[in-house]
Amino acid sequence: MKTSKYQLLIGSLYFNYIFQGMAAIILSQNMDKLKTQWQVSTSQVTLVMSAIGLGRIVSLYFSGYFSDTFGRRKTVIVAILSYAFFFFGVLFSPNYQLAFFFALFGGVSNAFLDTSTYPTLVEAYPDEKINSSLSVLNKAFISLGQFILPFITRYLLQKELFFGWPFILCAVCLLANLGYLLFAKFPPLSSLPNKTQINANDCEKNNNIGDFKIDGAALLVFSFVSVSIFNIFILWIPQYAESMRVVSHENSLIFVSLYSVGSFVSVFFTSGIVKKGVNIPKLISFCVGISGFTLLWMLLAPSFVSTIVASLAIGIFAAGGIWQLGLALMLELFPSRKGKYTSYYSLATSTSVMITPYITGILSEHGMEYVFWFDVFLVLLGFIASLVIQQRYKKFFPTEITEPLE
């Protein structure tokens, strides 16, 4: 079958990521409304946000097994139904305890969506040049969702309409998309390795280049930090801008859209610059450093201009693909068990999604500036980790500049 016949399928799968992007920020965008509905504090709302990370952690391994065993179609069905439970469940929960339970489905759907979409992409387009370029669209669609939602929320606030309409819209659109995916033609499932192949792989000589206690640990720290930097930013920048009297509550939501613009543009910029053959460890250090400087400027001189610059900079330099570059380095240094080390790297990310909302929720009750000082601390930690990675990489590849990615 010609791969062109899968274009509509791939478009449908990536359409889901618009709502994954919205799911990541929808609770923070409606924090005041949810606090009132559940009669709770800020930290209790952020505890509900943390459940998304917990849901992803507990389903991370099983989702991959489910996808390989039962197929991509059933996996994406689970993902969409889980998102429906998340959006409807959180919205109509009478208390935060029940909302916490439904928020777990947000993490489950996140894991199942990834393990259905990426393998389908590779199976539909076996040519690495094609599937590598298409994989960039994942982040682009997430950024698109995070760009659109603040405008919807702002409109509802200004018109004093029911805050839950975006929750309902997300669930309805996903279920409508499911109607197509139920009957769509998926590519044949890739053959799984047989027992003989698995035993042979187990007996292979370990050809890892790096020392996991040093290089692996530094990359796991970077994985945790790189996601934390932009997640903290998009969760709290509206409240920070409002508390610093930079803009009104309604207009504060637009900073998330500016962040999303930066992230969207940077996805393609990062892909292009890496193809030119830049040194990836140095690029990572540069991006983390710029993120730190703009956050410091925003904290030390809070203003409309500094907040705009920080929003764009975090989108461009922290959320534009450096996490993926870190994963590429992990697999380059530890090539013998790619699946194993990818799961370690993703686990660090999921841990960040689980604990940082709750920690920053507690800090926010003492002052919004403490949330972003914590973010600056994480940037510093990530910068140190990136320097370790840079020096170690230079040791292993003393004359090598990272080869262009196809």
mmCIF file of C-alpha atoms in Angstrom:
data_model
loop_
_atom_site.group_PDB
_atom_site.id
_atom_site.type_symbol
_atom_site.label_atom_id
_atom_site.label_comp_id
_atom_site.label_asym_id
_atom_site.label_seq_id
_atom_site.Cartn_x
_atom_site.Cartn_y
_atom_site.Cartn_z
ATOM 1 C CA MET A 1 0.000 0.000 0.000
ATOM 2 C CA LYS A 2 1.333 3.444 -0.812
ATOM 3 C CA THR A 3 2.299 5.463 2.233
ATOM 4 C CA SER A 4 0.320 8.409 0.838
ATOM 5 C CA LYS A 5 -2.801 6.501 1.878
ATOM 6 C CA TYR A 6 -1.747 6.968 5.488
ATOM 7 C CA GLN A 7 -1.607 10.762 5.342
ATOM 8 C CA LEU A 8 -5.121 11.208 6.712
ATOM 9 C CA LEU A 9 -4.417 8.670 9.461
ATOM 10 C CA ILE A 10 -1.228 10.453 10.546
ATOM 11 C CA GLY A 11 -3.042 13.796 10.455
ATOM 12 C CA SER A 12 -5.790 12.353 12.626
ATOM 13 C CA LEU A 13 -3.273 10.985 15.147
ATOM 14 C CA TYR A 14 -1.450 14.303 15.370
ATOM 15 C CA PHE A 15 -4.760 16.139 15.735
ATOM 16 C CA ASN A 16 -4.986 14.465 19.163
ATOM 17 C CA TYR A 17 -1.836 16.310 20.243
ATOM 18 C CA ILE A 18 -3.606 19.662 20.051
ATOM 19 C CA PHE A 19 -5.676 18.487 23.001
ATOM 20 C CA GLN A 20 -2.705 16.943 24.765
ATOM 21 C CA GLY A 21 -1.216 20.439 24.712
ATOM 22 C CA MET A 22 -4.429 21.889 26.117
ATOM 23 C CA ALA A 23 -4.620 19.173 28.790
ATOM 24 C CA ALA A 24 -1.176 20.191 30.061
ATOM 25 C CA ILE A 25 -2.299 23.746 30.887
ATOM 26 C CA ILE A 26 -6.085 23.604 31.242
ATOM 27 C CA LEU A 27 -6.028 23.168 35.023
ATOM 28 C CA SER A 28 -3.629 26.058 35.619
ATOM 29 C CA GLN A 29 -5.579 28.281 33.217
ATOM 30 C CA ASN A 30 -8.702 27.712 35.343
ATOM 31 C CA MET A 31 -7.079 27.492 38.755
ATOM 32 C CA ASP A 32 -9.212 30.162 40.443
ATOM 33 C CA LYS A 33 -12.436 28.601 39.166
ATOM 34 C CA LEU A 34 -11.392 25.135 40.304
ATOM 35 C CA LYS A 35 -10.353 26.425 43.741
ATOM 36 C CA THR A 36 -13.829 27.862 44.131
ATOM 37 C CA GLN A 37 -15.578 24.741 42.823
ATOM 38 C CA TRP A 38 -13.664 22.389 45.126
ATOM 39 C CA GLN A 39 -13.293 24.866 48.019
ATOM 40 C CA VAL A 40 -9.555 24.173 48.303
ATOM 41 C CA SER A 41 -6.178 25.907 48.411
ATOM 42 C CA THR A 42 -3.775 26.414 45.525
ATOM 43 C CA SER A 43 -1.552 23.537 46.670
ATOM 44 C CA GLN A 44 -4.505 21.149 46.575
ATOM 45 C CA VAL A 45 -5.290 22.119 42.980
ATOM 46 C CA THR A 46 -1.645 21.553 42.059
ATOM 47 C CA LEU A 47 -1.843 18.161 43.754
ATOM 48 C CA VAL A 48 -4.515 17.301 41.170
ATOM 49 C CA MET A 49 -2.115 18.507 38.436
ATOM 50 C CA SER A 50 0.566 16.185 39.841
ATOM 51 C CA ALA A 51 -1.741 13.220 39.322
ATOM 52 C CA ILE A 52 -1.175 13.569 35.569
ATOM 53 C CA GLY A 53 2.519 12.770 36.035
ATOM 54 C CA LEU A 54 1.703 9.908 38.383
ATOM 55 C CA GLY A 55 -0.721 8.441 35.844
ATOM 56 C CA ARG A 56 1.967 8.559 33.167
ATOM 57 C CA ILE A 57 4.531 6.865 35.419
ATOM 58 C CA VAL A 58 2.280 3.948 36.387
ATOM 59 C CA SER A 59 1.220 3.337 32.754
ATOM 60 C CA LEU A 60 4.519 4.027 30.972
ATOM 61 C CA TYR A 61 5.693 0.426 30.695
ATOM 62 C CA PHE A 62 2.294 -1.174 30.236
ATOM 63 C CA SER A 63 1.292 1.190 27.424
ATOM 64 C CA GLY A 64 4.234 0.064 25.298
ATOM 65 C CA TYR A 65 3.471 -3.588 25.963
ATOM 66 C CA PHE A 66 -0.214 -3.022 25.171
ATOM 67 C CA SER A 67 0.635 -1.286 21.886
ATOM 68 C CA ASP A 68 2.948 -4.069 20.719
ATOM 69 C CA THR A 69 0.549 -6.821 21.829
ATOM 70 C CA PHE A 70 -2.894 -5.512 20.906
ATOM 71 C CA GLY A 71 -2.042 -3.079 18.130
ATOM 72 C CA ARG A 72 -1.921 0.683 17.555
ATOM 73 C CA ARG A 73 -5.652 1.159 16.940
ATOM 74 C CA LYS A 74 -6.700 -0.254 20.307
ATOM 75 C CA THR A 75 -3.949 1.743 21.999
ATOM 76 C CA VAL A 76 -5.116 5.077 20.577
ATOM 77 C CA ILE A 77 -8.711 4.162 21.497
ATOM 78 C CA VAL A 78 -7.604 3.734 25.123
ATOM 79 C CA ALA A 79 -5.759 7.071 24.903
ATOM 80 C CA ILE A 80 -8.779 9.011 23.642
ATOM 81 C CA LEU A 81 -11.250 7.403 26.058
ATOM 82 C CA SER A 82 -8.837 8.157 28.913
ATOM 83 C CA TYR A 83 -8.691 11.803 27.836
ATOM 84 C CA ALA A 84 -12.510 11.909 27.793
ATOM 85 C CA PHE A 85 -12.532 10.583 31.375
ATOM 86 C CA PHE A 86 -9.953 13.220 32.281
ATOM 87 C CA PHE A 87 -11.730 16.240 30.798
ATOM 88 C CA PHE A 88 -15.264 15.327 31.871
ATOM 89 C CA GLY A 89 -14.214 13.826 35.199
ATOM 90 C CA VAL A 90 -12.101 16.740 36.420
ATOM 91 C CA LEU A 91 -14.662 19.294 35.283
ATOM 92 C CA PHE A 92 -17.606 17.732 37.077
ATOM 93 C CA SER A 93 -15.794 16.485 40.179
ATOM 94 C CA PRO A 94 -17.361 17.945 43.344
ATOM 95 C CA ASN A 95 -14.080 17.730 45.293
ATOM 96 C CA TYR A 96 -10.356 17.587 44.626
ATOM 97 C CA GLN A 97 -10.004 13.962 45.776
ATOM 98 C CA LEU A 98 -12.262 12.743 42.976
ATOM 99 C CA ALA A 99 -10.587 15.159 40.564
ATOM 100 C CA PHE A 100 -7.216 13.623 41.517
ATOM 101 C CA PHE A 101 -8.550 10.213 40.458
ATOM 102 C CA PHE A 102 -9.747 11.495 37.087
ATOM 103 C CA ALA A 103 -6.495 13.426 36.554
ATOM 104 C CA LEU A 104 -4.660 10.092 36.615
ATOM 105 C CA PHE A 105 -6.388 9.333 33.311
ATOM 106 C CA GLY A 106 -4.658 12.397 31.833
ATOM 107 C CA GLY A 107 -1.302 10.697 32.436
ATOM 108 C CA VAL A 108 -2.544 7.332 31.191
ATOM 109 C CA SER A 109 -3.798 8.901 27.969
ATOM 110 C CA ASN A 110 -0.497 10.746 27.521
ATOM 111 C CA ALA A 111 1.469 7.478 27.639
ATOM 112 C CA PHE A 112 -0.956 5.543 25.423
ATOM 113 C CA LEU A 113 -1.109 8.329 22.832
ATOM 114 C CA ASP A 114 2.687 8.340 22.496
ATOM 115 C CA THR A 115 2.971 4.553 22.225
ATOM 116 C CA SER A 116 0.298 4.437 19.523
ATOM 117 C CA THR A 117 1.332 7.456 17.441
ATOM 118 C CA TYR A 118 5.123 7.095 17.156
ATOM 119 C CA PRO A 119 5.139 3.401 16.179
ATOM 120 C CA THR A 120 2.343 4.036 13.656
ATOM 121 C CA LEU A 121 4.388 6.833 12.130
ATOM 122 C CA VAL A 122 7.426 4.586 11.705
ATOM 123 C CA GLU A 123 5.307 1.731 10.307
ATOM 124 C CA ALA A 124 3.520 4.008 7.843
ATOM 125 C CA TYR A 125 6.733 5.732 6.708
ATOM 126 C CA PRO A 126 9.665 3.308 7.108
ATOM 127 C CA ASP A 127 12.025 5.800 5.439
ATOM 128 C CA GLU A 128 13.932 7.328 8.362
ATOM 129 C CA LYS A 129 14.298 10.674 6.599
ATOM 130 C CA ILE A 130 10.521 10.986 6.307
ATOM 131 C CA ASN A 131 9.521 9.763 9.765
ATOM 132 C CA SER A 132 12.242 11.865 11.429
ATOM 133 C CA SER A 133 10.916 15.040 9.842
ATOM 134 C CA LEU A 134 7.298 14.129 10.620
ATOM 135 C CA SER A 135 8.098 13.410 14.274
ATOM 136 C CA VAL A 136 8.775 17.123 14.748
ATOM 137 C CA LEU A 137 5.049 17.767 14.258
ATOM 138 C CA ASN A 138 4.279 16.262 17.654
ATOM 139 C CA LYS A 139 5.649 19.287 19.490
ATOM 140 C CA ALA A 140 4.191 21.649 16.893
ATOM 141 C CA PHE A 141 0.636 20.401 17.468
ATOM 142 C CA ILE A 142 1.102 20.545 21.252
ATOM 143 C CA SER A 143 2.242 24.158 20.903
ATOM 144 C CA LEU A 144 -0.767 24.905 18.718
ATOM 145 C CA GLY A 145 -3.132 23.677 21.428
ATOM 146 C CA GLN A 146 -1.334 25.727 24.067
ATOM 147 C CA PHE A 147 -1.549 28.785 21.823
ATOM 148 C CA ILE A 148 -5.306 28.487 21.256
ATOM 149 C CA LEU A 149 -6.541 27.643 24.774
ATOM 150 C CA PRO A 150 -5.570 30.939 26.510
ATOM 151 C CA PHE A 151 -7.594 32.909 23.956
ATOM 152 C CA ILE A 152 -10.631 30.708 24.567
ATOM 153 C CA THR A 153 -10.263 31.023 28.345
ATOM 154 C CA ARG A 154 -9.783 34.791 28.078
ATOM 155 C CA TYR A 155 -12.945 35.130 25.987
ATOM 156 C CA LEU A 156 -14.990 33.134 28.496
ATOM 157 C CA LEU A 157 -13.696 35.253 31.375
ATOM 158 C CA GLN A 158 -14.491 38.506 29.603
ATOM 159 C CA LYS A 159 -18.002 37.355 28.681
ATOM 160 C CA GLU A 160 -18.517 35.738 32.120
ATOM 161 C CA LEU A 161 -19.413 32.401 30.517
ATOM 162 C CA PHE A 162 -19.083 28.896 31.983
ATOM 163 C CA PHE A 163 -15.377 28.116 32.430
ATOM 164 C CA GLY A 164 -15.904 24.421 31.616
ATOM 165 C CA TRP A 165 -16.601 24.844 27.910
ATOM 166 C CA PRO A 166 -12.942 24.187 26.903
ATOM 167 C CA PHE A 167 -13.012 20.898 28.866
ATOM 168 C CA ILE A 168 -16.153 19.848 27.013
ATOM 169 C CA LEU A 169 -14.794 21.038 23.653
ATOM 170 C CA CYS A 170 -11.601 18.996 24.063
ATOM 171 C CA ALA A 171 -13.478 15.824 24.981
ATOM 172 C CA VAL A 172 -16.012 16.199 22.155
ATOM 173 C CA CYS A 173 -13.343 16.866 19.502
ATOM 174 C CA LEU A 174 -11.303 13.859 20.629
ATOM 175 C CA LEU A 175 -14.354 11.582 20.587
ATOM 176 C CA ALA A 176 -15.273 12.857 17.117
ATOM 177 C CA ASN A 177 -11.751 12.046 15.939
ATOM 178 C CA LEU A 178 -12.131 8.597 17.493
ATOM 179 C CA GLY A 179 -15.074 8.030 15.143
ATOM 180 C CA TYR A 180 -12.645 8.208 12.220
ATOM 181 C CA LEU A 181 -9.867 6.192 13.888
ATOM 182 C CA LEU A 182 -12.215 3.299 14.640
ATOM 183 C CA PHE A 183 -12.467 2.585 10.908
ATOM 184 C CA ALA A 184 -9.184 4.009 9.598
ATOM 185 C CA LYS A 185 -6.682 1.727 7.882
ATOM 186 C CA PHE A 186 -3.560 1.319 10.040
ATOM 187 C CA PRO A 187 -0.247 0.053 8.618
ATOM 188 C CA PRO A 188 0.743 -3.554 9.386
ATOM 189 C CA LEU A 189 2.147 -4.057 12.870
ATOM 190 C CA SER A 190 5.930 -4.332 12.882
ATOM 191 C CA SER A 191 7.077 -7.861 13.624
ATOM 192 C CA LEU A 192 8.294 -8.367 17.157
ATOM 193 C CA PRO A 193 11.660 -10.050 17.788
ATOM 194 C CA ASN A 194 11.385 -13.766 18.454
ATOM 195 C CA LYS A 195 12.841 -15.499 21.489
ATOM 196 C CA THR A 196 15.995 -16.454 19.622
ATOM 197 C CA GLN A 197 16.597 -12.826 18.674
ATOM 198 C CA ILE A 198 15.919 -11.675 22.234
ATOM 199 C CA ASN A 199 18.363 -14.217 23.679
ATOM 200 C CA ALA A 200 20.944 -13.202 21.116
ATOM 201 C CA ASN A 201 20.480 -9.566 22.043
ATOM 202 C CA ASP A 202 20.846 -10.394 25.717
ATOM 203 C CA CYS A 203 24.134 -12.113 24.993
ATOM 204 C CA GLU A 204 25.544 -9.244 22.961
ATOM 205 C CA LYS A 205 28.599 -7.587 24.316
ATOM 206 C CA ASN A 206 27.793 -4.310 26.017
ATOM 207 C CA ASN A 207 28.954 -1.621 23.615
ATOM 208 C CA ASN A 208 27.913 1.414 25.636
ATOM 209 C CA ILE A 209 30.326 4.305 25.342
ATOM 210 C CA GLY A 210 29.384 6.272 28.458
ATOM 211 C CA ASP A 211 29.484 5.536 32.186
ATOM 212 C CA PHE A 212 25.881 5.534 33.377
ATOM 213 C CA LYS A 213 26.837 6.625 36.901
ATOM 214 C CA ILE A 214 28.221 9.858 35.460
ATOM 215 C CA ASP A 215 26.907 10.425 31.947
ATOM 216 C CA GLY A 216 23.574 8.706 32.506
ATOM 217 C CA ALA A 217 23.000 10.547 35.787
ATOM 218 C CA ALA A 218 23.800 13.917 34.172
ATOM 219 C CA LEU A 219 21.378 13.222 31.317
ATOM 220 C CA LEU A 220 18.633 12.093 33.720
ATOM 221 C CA VAL A 221 19.073 15.341 35.658
ATOM 222 C CA PHE A 222 18.849 17.222 32.386
ATOM 223 C CA SER A 223 15.707 15.306 31.390
ATOM 224 C CA PHE A 224 14.062 16.228 34.696
ATOM 225 C CA VAL A 225 15.169 19.855 34.563
ATOM 226 C CA SER A 226 14.500 20.612 30.880
ATOM 227 C CA VAL A 227 10.835 19.638 31.232
ATOM 228 C CA SER A 228 10.491 21.328 34.633
ATOM 229 C CA ILE A 229 11.727 24.688 33.300
ATOM 230 C CA PHE A 230 8.959 25.182 30.754
ATOM 231 C CA ASN A 231 6.252 23.292 32.657
ATOM 232 C CA ILE A 232 6.663 25.544 35.688
ATOM 233 C CA PHE A 233 6.685 28.569 33.422
ATOM 234 C CA ILE A 234 3.452 27.812 31.558
ATOM 235 C CA LEU A 235 1.669 26.721 34.746
ATOM 236 C CA TRP A 236 2.485 29.883 36.700
ATOM 237 C CA ILE A 237 3.291 32.755 34.349
ATOM 238 C CA PRO A 238 -0.326 34.040 34.290
ATOM 239 C CA GLN A 239 -0.454 34.198 38.101
ATOM 240 C CA TYR A 240 3.021 35.748 38.281
ATOM 241 C CA ALA A 241 2.166 38.466 35.750
ATOM 242 C CA GLU A 242 -1.038 39.252 37.618
ATOM 243 C CA SER A 243 0.597 39.285 41.072
ATOM 244 C CA MET A 244 3.380 41.583 39.833
ATOM 245 C CA ARG A 245 0.655 43.845 38.375
ATOM 246 C CA VAL A 246 2.121 43.514 34.901
ATOM 247 C CA VAL A 247 -1.319 42.892 33.347
ATOM 248 C CA SER A 248 -4.879 42.010 34.378
ATOM 249 C CA HIS A 249 -5.987 38.431 35.049
ATOM 250 C CA GLU A 250 -7.661 38.056 31.640
ATOM 251 C CA ASN A 251 -4.651 39.390 29.739
ATOM 252 C CA SER A 252 -2.149 37.370 31.813
ATOM 253 C CA LEU A 253 -3.260 34.202 30.008
ATOM 254 C CA ILE A 254 -1.832 35.522 26.727
ATOM 255 C CA PHE A 255 1.749 34.990 27.959
ATOM 256 C CA VAL A 256 1.170 31.242 27.576
ATOM 257 C CA SER A 257 0.208 31.851 23.942
ATOM 258 C CA LEU A 258 3.412 33.845 23.410
ATOM 259 C CA TYR A 259 5.377 30.965 24.909
ATOM 260 C CA SER A 260 3.617 28.622 22.493
ATOM 261 C CA VAL A 261 4.558 30.802 19.512
ATOM 262 C CA GLY A 262 8.209 30.602 20.542
ATOM 263 C CA SER A 263 7.959 26.852 21.060
ATOM 264 C CA PHE A 264 6.250 26.302 17.696
ATOM 265 C CA VAL A 265 8.859 28.288 15.761
ATOM 266 C CA SER A 266 11.748 26.721 17.643
ATOM 267 C CA VAL A 267 10.660 23.164 16.841
ATOM 268 C CA PHE A 268 11.512 23.756 13.189
ATOM 269 C CA PHE A 269 14.496 26.021 13.925
ATOM 270 C CA THR A 270 16.098 23.435 16.217
ATOM 271 C CA SER A 271 15.522 20.678 13.681
ATOM 272 C CA GLY A 272 17.111 22.783 10.959
ATOM 273 C CA ILE A 273 20.147 23.877 12.957
ATOM 274 C CA VAL A 274 20.907 20.359 14.150
ATOM 275 C CA LYS A 275 20.844 19.153 10.534
ATOM 276 C CA LYS A 276 23.663 21.640 9.865
ATOM 277 C CA GLY A 277 25.910 19.618 12.182
ATOM 278 C CA VAL A 278 26.201 21.802 15.281
ATOM 279 C CA ASN A 279 27.686 20.415 18.470
ATOM 280 C CA ILE A 280 24.588 19.253 20.353
ATOM 281 C CA PRO A 281 26.018 19.415 23.933
ATOM 282 C CA LYS A 282 27.115 23.017 23.344
ATOM 283 C CA LEU A 283 23.735 23.896 21.838
ATOM 284 C CA ILE A 284 21.987 22.469 24.915
ATOM 285 C CA SER A 285 24.195 24.513 27.278
ATOM 286 C CA PHE A 286 23.541 27.656 25.249
ATOM 287 C CA CYS A 287 19.760 27.144 25.311
ATOM 288 C CA VAL A 288 19.675 26.486 29.054
ATOM 289 C CA GLY A 289 21.866 29.546 29.683
ATOM 290 C CA ILE A 290 19.625 31.884 27.680
ATOM 291 C CA SER A 291 16.565 30.523 29.503
ATOM 292 C CA GLY A 292 18.204 31.313 32.843
ATOM 293 C CA PHE A 293 19.172 34.868 31.885
ATOM 294 C CA THR A 294 15.674 35.765 30.696
ATOM 295 C CA LEU A 295 14.074 34.294 33.827
ATOM 296 C CA LEU A 296 16.458 36.336 36.000
ATOM 297 C CA TRP A 297 15.624 39.510 34.100
ATOM 298 C CA MET A 298 11.905 38.885 34.549
ATOM 299 C CA LEU A 299 12.374 38.287 38.294
ATOM 300 C CA LEU A 300 14.715 41.205 38.988
ATOM 301 C CA ALA A 301 12.851 43.693 36.779
ATOM 302 C CA PRO A 302 9.252 42.523 36.371
ATOM 303 C CA SER A 303 7.586 44.439 33.564
ATOM 304 C CA PHE A 304 5.435 43.869 30.513
ATOM 305 C CA VAL A 305 8.517 43.802 28.241
ATOM 306 C CA SER A 306 10.610 41.457 30.410
ATOM 307 C CA THR A 307 7.674 39.051 30.768
ATOM 308 C CA ILE A 308 7.078 39.003 26.999
ATOM 309 C CA VAL A 309 10.780 38.359 26.340
ATOM 310 C CA ALA A 310 10.873 35.600 28.968
ATOM 311 C CA SER A 311 7.737 33.980 27.527
ATOM 312 C CA LEU A 312 9.196 33.890 24.026
ATOM 313 C CA ALA A 313 12.665 32.834 25.237
ATOM 314 C CA ILE A 314 11.418 29.933 27.341
ATOM 315 C CA GLY A 315 9.327 28.777 24.387
ATOM 316 C CA ILE A 316 12.254 29.039 21.974
ATOM 317 C CA PHE A 317 15.175 27.862 24.104
ATOM 318 C CA ALA A 318 13.646 25.606 26.787
ATOM 319 C CA ALA A 319 10.695 23.988 25.018
ATOM 320 C CA GLY A 320 11.823 23.871 21.404
ATOM 321 C CA GLY A 321 13.410 20.450 21.313
ATOM 322 C CA ILE A 322 16.358 20.357 23.745
ATOM 323 C CA TRP A 323 14.687 17.477 25.628
ATOM 324 C CA GLN A 324 14.759 15.453 22.398
ATOM 325 C CA LEU A 325 18.400 16.417 21.831
ATOM 326 C CA GLY A 326 19.237 15.131 25.306
ATOM 327 C CA LEU A 327 17.551 11.842 24.470
ATOM 328 C CA ALA A 328 19.588 11.620 21.252
ATOM 329 C CA LEU A 329 22.774 12.010 23.319
ATOM 330 C CA MET A 330 21.580 9.337 25.749
ATOM 331 C CA LEU A 331 21.103 6.873 22.901
ATOM 332 C CA GLU A 332 24.431 7.819 21.335
ATOM 333 C CA LEU A 333 26.312 7.155 24.585
ATOM 334 C CA PHE A 334 24.261 4.064 25.491
ATOM 335 C CA PRO A 335 23.376 2.359 22.194
ATOM 336 C CA SER A 336 23.192 -1.249 23.437
ATOM 337 C CA ARG A 337 19.710 -1.088 24.989
ATOM 338 C CA LYS A 338 17.927 1.869 23.423
ATOM 339 C CA GLY A 339 14.513 0.954 24.805
ATOM 340 C CA LYS A 340 15.849 0.577 28.329
ATOM 341 C CA TYR A 341 17.657 3.913 28.389
ATOM 342 C CA THR A 342 14.796 5.720 26.669
ATOM 343 C CA SER A 343 12.480 4.503 29.446
ATOM 344 C CA TYR A 344 14.908 5.811 32.079
ATOM 345 C CA TYR A 345 14.998 9.190 30.355
ATOM 346 C CA SER A 346 11.193 9.332 30.057
ATOM 347 C CA LEU A 347 10.786 8.277 33.685
ATOM 348 C CA ALA A 348 12.796 11.321 34.799
ATOM 349 C CA THR A 349 10.445 13.489 32.730
ATOM 350 C CA SER A 350 7.336 11.897 34.213
ATOM 351 C CA THR A 351 8.727 12.374 37.707
ATOM 352 C CA SER A 352 9.078 16.080 36.956
ATOM 353 C CA VAL A 353 5.479 16.314 35.734
ATOM 354 C CA MET A 354 4.373 14.568 38.915
ATOM 355 C CA ILE A 355 6.229 16.504 41.622
ATOM 356 C CA THR A 356 6.926 20.018 40.324
ATOM 357 C CA PRO A 357 3.276 21.192 40.239
ATOM 358 C CA TYR A 358 2.810 20.272 43.903
ATOM 359 C CA ILE A 359 6.131 21.804 45.018
ATOM 360 C CA THR A 360 5.464 25.040 43.154
ATOM 361 C CA GLY A 361 1.894 25.066 44.455
ATOM 362 C CA ILE A 362 3.219 25.156 48.013
ATOM 363 C CA LEU A 363 5.758 27.843 47.097
ATOM 364 C CA SER A 364 3.077 29.959 45.418
ATOM 365 C CA GLU A 365 1.202 30.291 48.706
ATOM 366 C CA HIS A 366 4.226 32.168 50.079
ATOM 367 C CA GLY A 367 4.641 34.344 46.972
ATOM 368 C CA MET A 368 4.664 33.864 43.218
ATOM 369 C CA GLU A 369 8.267 35.035 42.984
ATOM 370 C CA TYR A 370 9.389 31.959 44.944
ATOM 371 C CA VAL A 371 7.997 29.715 42.198
ATOM 372 C CA PHE A 372 10.232 31.337 39.609
ATOM 373 C CA TRP A 373 13.288 31.453 41.874
ATOM 374 C CA PHE A 374 12.814 27.699 42.154
ATOM 375 C CA ASP A 375 12.698 27.599 38.346
ATOM 376 C CA VAL A 376 15.971 29.563 38.229
ATOM 377 C CA PHE A 377 17.501 27.042 40.646
ATOM 378 C CA LEU A 378 16.473 24.214 38.322
ATOM 379 C CA VAL A 379 17.954 26.109 35.349
ATOM 380 C CA LEU A 380 21.265 26.359 37.248
ATOM 381 C CA LEU A 381 21.135 22.644 38.027
ATOM 382 C CA GLY A 382 20.407 21.874 34.378
ATOM 383 C CA PHE A 383 23.226 24.156 33.215
ATOM 384 C CA ILE A 384 25.708 22.336 35.465
ATOM 385 C CA ALA A 385 24.456 18.985 34.131
ATOM 386 C CA SER A 386 24.823 20.247 30.549
ATOM 387 C CA LEU A 387 28.437 21.281 31.218
ATOM 388 C CA VAL A 388 29.178 17.809 32.582
ATOM 389 C CA ILE A 389 27.598 16.298 29.473
ATOM 390 C CA GLN A 390 29.603 18.672 27.267
ATOM 391 C CA GLN A 391 32.939 17.785 28.873
ATOM 392 C CA ARG A 392 32.254 14.064 28.900
ATOM 393 C CA TYR A 393 31.128 14.156 25.258
ATOM 394 C CA LYS A 394 34.353 15.943 24.335
ATOM 395 C CA LYS A 395 36.267 13.164 26.092
ATOM 396 C CA PHE A 396 34.527 10.409 24.132
ATOM 397 C CA PHE A 397 34.526 12.275 20.804
ATOM 398 C CA PRO A 398 37.504 14.671 21.015
ATOM 399 C CA THR A 399 37.503 15.682 17.353
ATOM 400 C CA GLU A 400 33.865 15.058 16.499
ATOM 401 C CA ILE A 401 31.208 17.608 15.744
ATOM 402 C CA THR A 402 27.767 16.073 15.917
ATOM 403 C CA GLU A 403 26.883 14.726 12.507
ATOM 404 C CA PRO A 404 23.931 16.250 10.709
ATOM 405 C CA LEU A 405 20.655 14.495 11.448
ATOM 406 C CA GLU A 406 18.771 13.227 8.457
#
